[in-house]
mmCIF file of C-alpha atoms in Angstrom:
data_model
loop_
_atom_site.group_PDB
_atom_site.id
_atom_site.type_symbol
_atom_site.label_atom_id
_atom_site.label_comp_id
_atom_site.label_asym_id
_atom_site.label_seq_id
_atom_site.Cartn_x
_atom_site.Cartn_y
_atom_site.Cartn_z
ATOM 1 C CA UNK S 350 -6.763 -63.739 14.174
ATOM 2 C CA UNK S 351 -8.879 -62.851 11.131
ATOM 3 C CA UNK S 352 -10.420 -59.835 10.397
ATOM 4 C CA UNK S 353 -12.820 -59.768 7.832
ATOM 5 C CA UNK S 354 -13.904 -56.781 5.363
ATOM 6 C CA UNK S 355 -16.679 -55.367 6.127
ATOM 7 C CA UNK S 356 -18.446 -51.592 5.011
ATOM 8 C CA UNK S 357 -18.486 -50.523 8.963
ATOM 9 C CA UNK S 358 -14.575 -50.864 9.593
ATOM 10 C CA UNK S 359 -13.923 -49.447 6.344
ATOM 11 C CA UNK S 360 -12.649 -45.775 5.598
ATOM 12 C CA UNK S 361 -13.142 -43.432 3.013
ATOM 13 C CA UNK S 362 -11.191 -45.670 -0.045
ATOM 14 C CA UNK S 363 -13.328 -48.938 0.635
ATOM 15 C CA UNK S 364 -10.137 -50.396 2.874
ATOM 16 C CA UNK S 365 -9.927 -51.278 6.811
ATOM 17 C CA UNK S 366 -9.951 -48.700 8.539
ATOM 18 C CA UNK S 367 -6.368 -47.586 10.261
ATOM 19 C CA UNK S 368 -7.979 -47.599 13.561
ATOM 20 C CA UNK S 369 -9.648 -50.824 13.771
ATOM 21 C CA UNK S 370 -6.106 -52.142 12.579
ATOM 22 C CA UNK S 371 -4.476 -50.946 15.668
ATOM 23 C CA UNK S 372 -7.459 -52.297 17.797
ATOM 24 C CA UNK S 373 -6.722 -55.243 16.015
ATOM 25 C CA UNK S 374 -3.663 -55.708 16.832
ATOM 26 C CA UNK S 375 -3.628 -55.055 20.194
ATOM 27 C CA UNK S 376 -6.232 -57.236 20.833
ATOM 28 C CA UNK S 377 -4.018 -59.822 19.035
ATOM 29 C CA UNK S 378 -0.838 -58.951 21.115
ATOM 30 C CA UNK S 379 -2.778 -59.784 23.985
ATOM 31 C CA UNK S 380 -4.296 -62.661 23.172
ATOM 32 C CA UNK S 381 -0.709 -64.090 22.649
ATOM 33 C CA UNK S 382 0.075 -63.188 26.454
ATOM 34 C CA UNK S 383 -2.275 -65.054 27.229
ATOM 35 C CA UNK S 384 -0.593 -68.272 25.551
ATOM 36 C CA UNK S 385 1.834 -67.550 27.978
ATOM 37 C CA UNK S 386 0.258 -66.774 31.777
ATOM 38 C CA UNK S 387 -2.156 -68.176 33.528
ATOM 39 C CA UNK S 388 -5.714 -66.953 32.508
ATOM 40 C CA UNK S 389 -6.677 -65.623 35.883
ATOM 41 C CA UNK S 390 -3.610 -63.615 35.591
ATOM 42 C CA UNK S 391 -4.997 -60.008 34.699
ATOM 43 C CA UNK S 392 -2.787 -58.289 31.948
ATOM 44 C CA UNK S 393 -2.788 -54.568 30.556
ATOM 45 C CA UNK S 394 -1.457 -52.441 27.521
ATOM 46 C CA UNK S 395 1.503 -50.379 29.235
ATOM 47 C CA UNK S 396 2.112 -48.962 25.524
ATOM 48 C CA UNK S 397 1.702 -50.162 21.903
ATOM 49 C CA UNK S 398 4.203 -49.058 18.744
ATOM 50 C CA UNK S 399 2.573 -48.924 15.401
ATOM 51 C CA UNK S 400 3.916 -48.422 11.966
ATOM 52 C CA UNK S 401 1.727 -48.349 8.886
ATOM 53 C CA UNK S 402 3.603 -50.128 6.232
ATOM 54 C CA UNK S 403 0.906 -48.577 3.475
ATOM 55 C CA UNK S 404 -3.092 -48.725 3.705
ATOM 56 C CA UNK S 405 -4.822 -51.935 3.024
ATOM 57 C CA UNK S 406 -6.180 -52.819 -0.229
ATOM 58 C CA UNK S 407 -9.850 -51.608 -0.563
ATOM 59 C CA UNK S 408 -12.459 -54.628 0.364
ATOM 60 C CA UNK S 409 -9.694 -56.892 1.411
ATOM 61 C CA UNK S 410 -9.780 -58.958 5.072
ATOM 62 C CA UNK S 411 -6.630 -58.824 7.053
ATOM 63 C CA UNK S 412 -4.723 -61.901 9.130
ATOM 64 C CA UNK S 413 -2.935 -60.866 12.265
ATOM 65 C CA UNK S 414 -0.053 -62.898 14.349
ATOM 66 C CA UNK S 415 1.249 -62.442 17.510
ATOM 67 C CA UNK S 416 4.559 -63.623 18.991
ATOM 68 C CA UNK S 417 5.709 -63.418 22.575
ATOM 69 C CA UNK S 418 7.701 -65.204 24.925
ATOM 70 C CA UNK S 419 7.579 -65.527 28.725
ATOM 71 C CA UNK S 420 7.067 -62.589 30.889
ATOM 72 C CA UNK S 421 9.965 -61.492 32.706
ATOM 73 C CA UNK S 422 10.391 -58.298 35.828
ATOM 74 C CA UNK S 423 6.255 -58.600 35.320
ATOM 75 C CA UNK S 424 6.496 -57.378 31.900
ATOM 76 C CA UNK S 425 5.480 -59.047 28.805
ATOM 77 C CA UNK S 426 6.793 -58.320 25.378
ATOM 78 C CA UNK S 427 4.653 -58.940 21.863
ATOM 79 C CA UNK S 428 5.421 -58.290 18.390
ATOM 80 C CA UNK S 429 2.167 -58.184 16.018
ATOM 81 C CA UNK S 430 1.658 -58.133 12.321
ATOM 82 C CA UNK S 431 -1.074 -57.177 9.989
ATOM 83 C CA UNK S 432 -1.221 -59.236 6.390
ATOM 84 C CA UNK S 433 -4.205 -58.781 3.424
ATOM 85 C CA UNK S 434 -5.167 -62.026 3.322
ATOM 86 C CA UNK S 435 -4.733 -64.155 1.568
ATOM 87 C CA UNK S 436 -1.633 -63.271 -0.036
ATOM 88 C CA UNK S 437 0.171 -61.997 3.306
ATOM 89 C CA UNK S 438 1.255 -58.634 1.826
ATOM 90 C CA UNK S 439 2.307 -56.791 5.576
ATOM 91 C CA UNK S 440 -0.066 -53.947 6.083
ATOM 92 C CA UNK S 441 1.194 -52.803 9.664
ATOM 93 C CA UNK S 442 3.331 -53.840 12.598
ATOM 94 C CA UNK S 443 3.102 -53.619 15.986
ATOM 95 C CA UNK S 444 5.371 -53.813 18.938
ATOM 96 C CA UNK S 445 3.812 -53.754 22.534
ATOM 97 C CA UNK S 446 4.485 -54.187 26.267
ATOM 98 C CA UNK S 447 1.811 -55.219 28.769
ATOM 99 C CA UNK S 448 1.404 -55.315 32.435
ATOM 100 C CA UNK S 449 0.988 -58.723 33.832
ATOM 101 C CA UNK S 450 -0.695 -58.816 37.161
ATOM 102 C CA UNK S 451 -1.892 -55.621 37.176
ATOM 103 C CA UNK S 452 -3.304 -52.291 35.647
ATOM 104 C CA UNK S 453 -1.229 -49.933 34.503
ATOM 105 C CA UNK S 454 -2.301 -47.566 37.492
ATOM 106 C CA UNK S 455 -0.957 -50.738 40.003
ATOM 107 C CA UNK S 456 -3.888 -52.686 41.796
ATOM 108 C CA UNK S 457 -4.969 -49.143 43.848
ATOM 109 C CA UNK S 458 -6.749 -48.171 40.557
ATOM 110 C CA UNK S 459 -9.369 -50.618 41.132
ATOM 111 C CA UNK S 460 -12.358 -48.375 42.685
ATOM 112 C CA UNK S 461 -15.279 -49.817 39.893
ATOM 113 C CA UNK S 462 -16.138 -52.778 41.654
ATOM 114 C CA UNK S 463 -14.945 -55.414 39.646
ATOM 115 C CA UNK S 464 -17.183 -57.909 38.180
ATOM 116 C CA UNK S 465 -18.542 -58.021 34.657
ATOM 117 C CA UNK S 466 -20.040 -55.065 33.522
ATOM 118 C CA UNK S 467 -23.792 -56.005 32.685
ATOM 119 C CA UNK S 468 -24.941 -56.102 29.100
ATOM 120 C CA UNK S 469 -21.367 -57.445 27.761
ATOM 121 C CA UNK S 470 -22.884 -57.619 24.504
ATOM 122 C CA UNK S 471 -19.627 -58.718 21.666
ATOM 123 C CA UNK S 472 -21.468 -57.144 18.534
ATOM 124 C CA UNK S 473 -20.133 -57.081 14.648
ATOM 125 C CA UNK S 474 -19.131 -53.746 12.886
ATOM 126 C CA UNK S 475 -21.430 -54.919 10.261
ATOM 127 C CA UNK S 476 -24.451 -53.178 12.258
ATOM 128 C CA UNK S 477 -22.710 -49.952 12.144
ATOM 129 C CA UNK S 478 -22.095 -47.266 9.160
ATOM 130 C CA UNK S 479 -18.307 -46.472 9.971
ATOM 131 C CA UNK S 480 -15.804 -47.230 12.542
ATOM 132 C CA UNK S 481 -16.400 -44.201 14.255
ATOM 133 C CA UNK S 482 -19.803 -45.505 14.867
ATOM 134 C CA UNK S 483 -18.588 -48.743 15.874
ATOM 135 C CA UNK S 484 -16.967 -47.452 18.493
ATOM 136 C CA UNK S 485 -19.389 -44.542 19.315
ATOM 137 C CA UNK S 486 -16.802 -41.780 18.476
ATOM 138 C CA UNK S 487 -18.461 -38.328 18.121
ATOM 139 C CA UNK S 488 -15.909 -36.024 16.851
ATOM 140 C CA UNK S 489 -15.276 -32.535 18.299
ATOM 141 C CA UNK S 490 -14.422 -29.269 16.869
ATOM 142 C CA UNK S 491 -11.125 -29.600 20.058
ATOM 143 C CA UNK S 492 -10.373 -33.568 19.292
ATOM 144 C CA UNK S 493 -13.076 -36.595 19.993
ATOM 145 C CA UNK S 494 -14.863 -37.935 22.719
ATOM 146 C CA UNK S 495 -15.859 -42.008 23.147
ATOM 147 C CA UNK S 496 -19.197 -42.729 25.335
ATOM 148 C CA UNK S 497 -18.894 -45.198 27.769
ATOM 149 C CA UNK S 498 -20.185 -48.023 26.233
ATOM 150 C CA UNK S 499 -20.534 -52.252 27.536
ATOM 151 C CA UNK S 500 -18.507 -53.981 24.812
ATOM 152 C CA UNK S 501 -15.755 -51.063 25.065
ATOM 153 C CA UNK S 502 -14.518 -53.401 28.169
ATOM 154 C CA UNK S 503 -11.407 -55.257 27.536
ATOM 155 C CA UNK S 504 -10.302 -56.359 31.248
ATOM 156 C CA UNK S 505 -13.887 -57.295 32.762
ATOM 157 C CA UNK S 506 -12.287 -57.623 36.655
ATOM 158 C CA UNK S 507 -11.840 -54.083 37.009
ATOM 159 C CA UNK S 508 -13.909 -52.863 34.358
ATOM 160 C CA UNK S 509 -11.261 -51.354 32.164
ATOM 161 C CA UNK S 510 -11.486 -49.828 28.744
ATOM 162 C CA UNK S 511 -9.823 -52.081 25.641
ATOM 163 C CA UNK S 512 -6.600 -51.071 25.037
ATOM 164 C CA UNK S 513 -7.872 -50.691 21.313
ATOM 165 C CA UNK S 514 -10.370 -48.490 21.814
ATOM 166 C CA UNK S 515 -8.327 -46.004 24.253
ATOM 167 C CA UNK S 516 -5.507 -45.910 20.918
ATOM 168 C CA UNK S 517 -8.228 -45.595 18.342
ATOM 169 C CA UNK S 518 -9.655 -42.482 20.276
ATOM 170 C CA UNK S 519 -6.326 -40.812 20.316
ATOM 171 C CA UNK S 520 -5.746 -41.817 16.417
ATOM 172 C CA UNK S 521 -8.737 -40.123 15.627
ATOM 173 C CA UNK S 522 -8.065 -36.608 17.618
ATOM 174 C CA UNK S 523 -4.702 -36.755 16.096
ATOM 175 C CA UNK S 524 -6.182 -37.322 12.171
ATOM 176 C CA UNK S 525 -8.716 -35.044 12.767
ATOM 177 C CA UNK S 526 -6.193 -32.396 13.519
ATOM 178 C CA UNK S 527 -3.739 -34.066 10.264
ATOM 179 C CA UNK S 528 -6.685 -33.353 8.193
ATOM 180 C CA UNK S 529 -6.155 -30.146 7.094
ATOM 181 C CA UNK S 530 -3.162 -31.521 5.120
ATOM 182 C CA UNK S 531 -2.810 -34.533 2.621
ATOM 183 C CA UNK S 532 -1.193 -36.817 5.020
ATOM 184 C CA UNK S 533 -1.306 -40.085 5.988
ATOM 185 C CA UNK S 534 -0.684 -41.582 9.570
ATOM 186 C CA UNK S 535 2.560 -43.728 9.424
ATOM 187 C CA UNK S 536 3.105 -44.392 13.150
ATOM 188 C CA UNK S 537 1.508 -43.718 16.422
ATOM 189 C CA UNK S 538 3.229 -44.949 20.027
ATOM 190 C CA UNK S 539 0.839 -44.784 22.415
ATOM 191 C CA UNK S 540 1.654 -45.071 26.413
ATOM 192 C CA UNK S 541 -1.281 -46.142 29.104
ATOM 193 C CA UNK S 542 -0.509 -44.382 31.751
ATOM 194 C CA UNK S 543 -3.911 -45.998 34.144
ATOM 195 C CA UNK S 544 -6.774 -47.611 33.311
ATOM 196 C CA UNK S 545 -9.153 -46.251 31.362
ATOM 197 C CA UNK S 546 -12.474 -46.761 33.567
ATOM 198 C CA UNK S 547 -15.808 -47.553 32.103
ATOM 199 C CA UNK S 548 -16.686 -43.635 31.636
ATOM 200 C CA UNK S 549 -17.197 -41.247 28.805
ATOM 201 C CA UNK S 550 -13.583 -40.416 27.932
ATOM 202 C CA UNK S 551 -12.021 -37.114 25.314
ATOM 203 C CA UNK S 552 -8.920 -37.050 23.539
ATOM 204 C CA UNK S 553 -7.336 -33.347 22.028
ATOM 205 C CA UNK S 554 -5.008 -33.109 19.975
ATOM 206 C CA UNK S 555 -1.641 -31.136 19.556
ATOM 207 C CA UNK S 556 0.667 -30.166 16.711
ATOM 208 C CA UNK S 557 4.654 -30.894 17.843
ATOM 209 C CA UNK S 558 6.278 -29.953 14.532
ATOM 210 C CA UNK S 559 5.122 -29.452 10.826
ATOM 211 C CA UNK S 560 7.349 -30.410 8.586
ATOM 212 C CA UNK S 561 7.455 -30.424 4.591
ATOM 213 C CA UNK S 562 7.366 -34.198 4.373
ATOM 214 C CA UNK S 563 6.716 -35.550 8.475
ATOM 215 C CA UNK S 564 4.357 -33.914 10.660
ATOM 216 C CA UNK S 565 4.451 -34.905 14.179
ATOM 217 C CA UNK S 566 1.512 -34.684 16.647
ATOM 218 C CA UNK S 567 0.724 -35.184 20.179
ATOM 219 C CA UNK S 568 -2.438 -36.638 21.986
ATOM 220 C CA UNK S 569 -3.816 -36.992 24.953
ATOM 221 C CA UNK S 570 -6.994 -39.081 26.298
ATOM 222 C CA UNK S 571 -8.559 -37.797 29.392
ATOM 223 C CA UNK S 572 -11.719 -38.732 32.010
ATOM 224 C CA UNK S 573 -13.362 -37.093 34.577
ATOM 225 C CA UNK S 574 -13.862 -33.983 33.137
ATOM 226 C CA UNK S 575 -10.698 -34.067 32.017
ATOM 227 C CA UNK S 576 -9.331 -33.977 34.804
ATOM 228 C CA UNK S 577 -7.784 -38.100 34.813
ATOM 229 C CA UNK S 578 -5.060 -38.641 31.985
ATOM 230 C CA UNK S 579 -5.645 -42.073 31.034
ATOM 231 C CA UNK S 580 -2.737 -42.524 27.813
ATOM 232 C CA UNK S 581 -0.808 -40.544 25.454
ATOM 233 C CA UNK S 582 0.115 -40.870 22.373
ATOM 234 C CA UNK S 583 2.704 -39.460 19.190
ATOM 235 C CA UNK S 584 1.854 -39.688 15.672
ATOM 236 C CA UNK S 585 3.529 -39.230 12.528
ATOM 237 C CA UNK S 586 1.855 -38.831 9.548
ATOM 238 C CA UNK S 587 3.586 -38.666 6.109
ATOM 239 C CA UNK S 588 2.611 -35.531 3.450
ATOM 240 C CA UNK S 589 1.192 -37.107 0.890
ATOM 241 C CA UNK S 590 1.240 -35.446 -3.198
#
């Protein structure tokens, strides 16, 4: 897959943003289970491993690949890779497991209705002024919170939330916490513990240890009032200076 630079996925230094990477790459991941089931067959994110290698070179595209190989125990395993294109310099990598044949809440978890939500609009980031925008992100002075919006739908049966956007949300209640220091997020592991339905959902964010160099944090995406964990996820982010 190829994503192209443009000013609404970019952050603060003119590159992609970190977030839209990991979207990216998710969405990548499972586009190579695909090569491998049936379509019909529904798959879902059971967790996603990323490490930053370094940020992406300001105005620069990115190329992602996907490997996998046959599902096996109803489990599918994908490793991804980010590259500035065109010279292929790795920017991130990701390692992820999906569900295949059902959500990661198990086939009960399907109270929505199925069907395609209406107004399953695809639109480009270039209509939007930042990521955060993109996605509809309003940031919180206790983490973030993402609006239930149509083209935030990555498994249209159920409807369920892209896997993307559910990491991207906890990214940005962990950076927004990071922020305080000069960091920079180096890895994130994030686990999907049910589907994330098509709601408003809120993320918060933690600290689990500050170090001098490594600081660790912990985040967790909620619906319902918070009252329906949806995924989890642990960050590292690197001091920076």
């Amino acid at each position: 897959m190829h994503l192209p630079w443009v000013g609404g996925l970019s952050d603060s230094s003119g590159a992609i943003d970190a977030r839209a990477i990991m979207a990216m790459l998710d969405h990548a991941a499972s586009a190579a289970v695909y090569r491998v089931v049936a379509p019909a067959i529904p798959i879902a994110t059971l967790d996603l491993r990323v490490a930053f290698a370094g940020a992406a070179p300001p105005g620069c595209a990115l190329d992602f690949t996907a490997r996998t190989s046959p599902a096996e125990g109803g489990v599918a395993r994908v490793e991804a890779v980010a590259r500035v294109a065109p010279d292929g310099v790795e920017v991130a990598s990701a390692a992820a497991s999906f569900f295949v044949g059902a959500s990661p809440g198990g086939d009960a978890e399907r109270g929505d209705g199925g069907g395609v939500v209406p107004g399953m609009e695809r639109q480009g980031a270039a209509h939007f002024a930042s990521f955060d925008a993109f996605l509809g992100i309003q940031h919180q002075p206790a983490g973030a919170c993402l609006p239930f919006m149509p083209r935030l739908i990555g498994a249209e049966a159920l409807p369920a939330l892209h896997g993307g956007a559910v990491a991207a949300l906890l990214a940005t209640a962990a950076c927004d916490l990071a922020a305080a220091q000069p960091t920079r997020l180096a890895a994130i592991n994030v686990q999907y513990l049910r589907a994330g339905r098509a709601e408003e959902s809120t993320a918060a964010a933690t600290w689990t240890k500050r170090g001098a160099r490594a600081n660790f944090v912990s985040a967790i995406a909620t619906q319902a009032h918070g009252t329906r964990e949806v995924a989890r996820a642990q960050c590292v982010f690197i001091t920076q200076g």
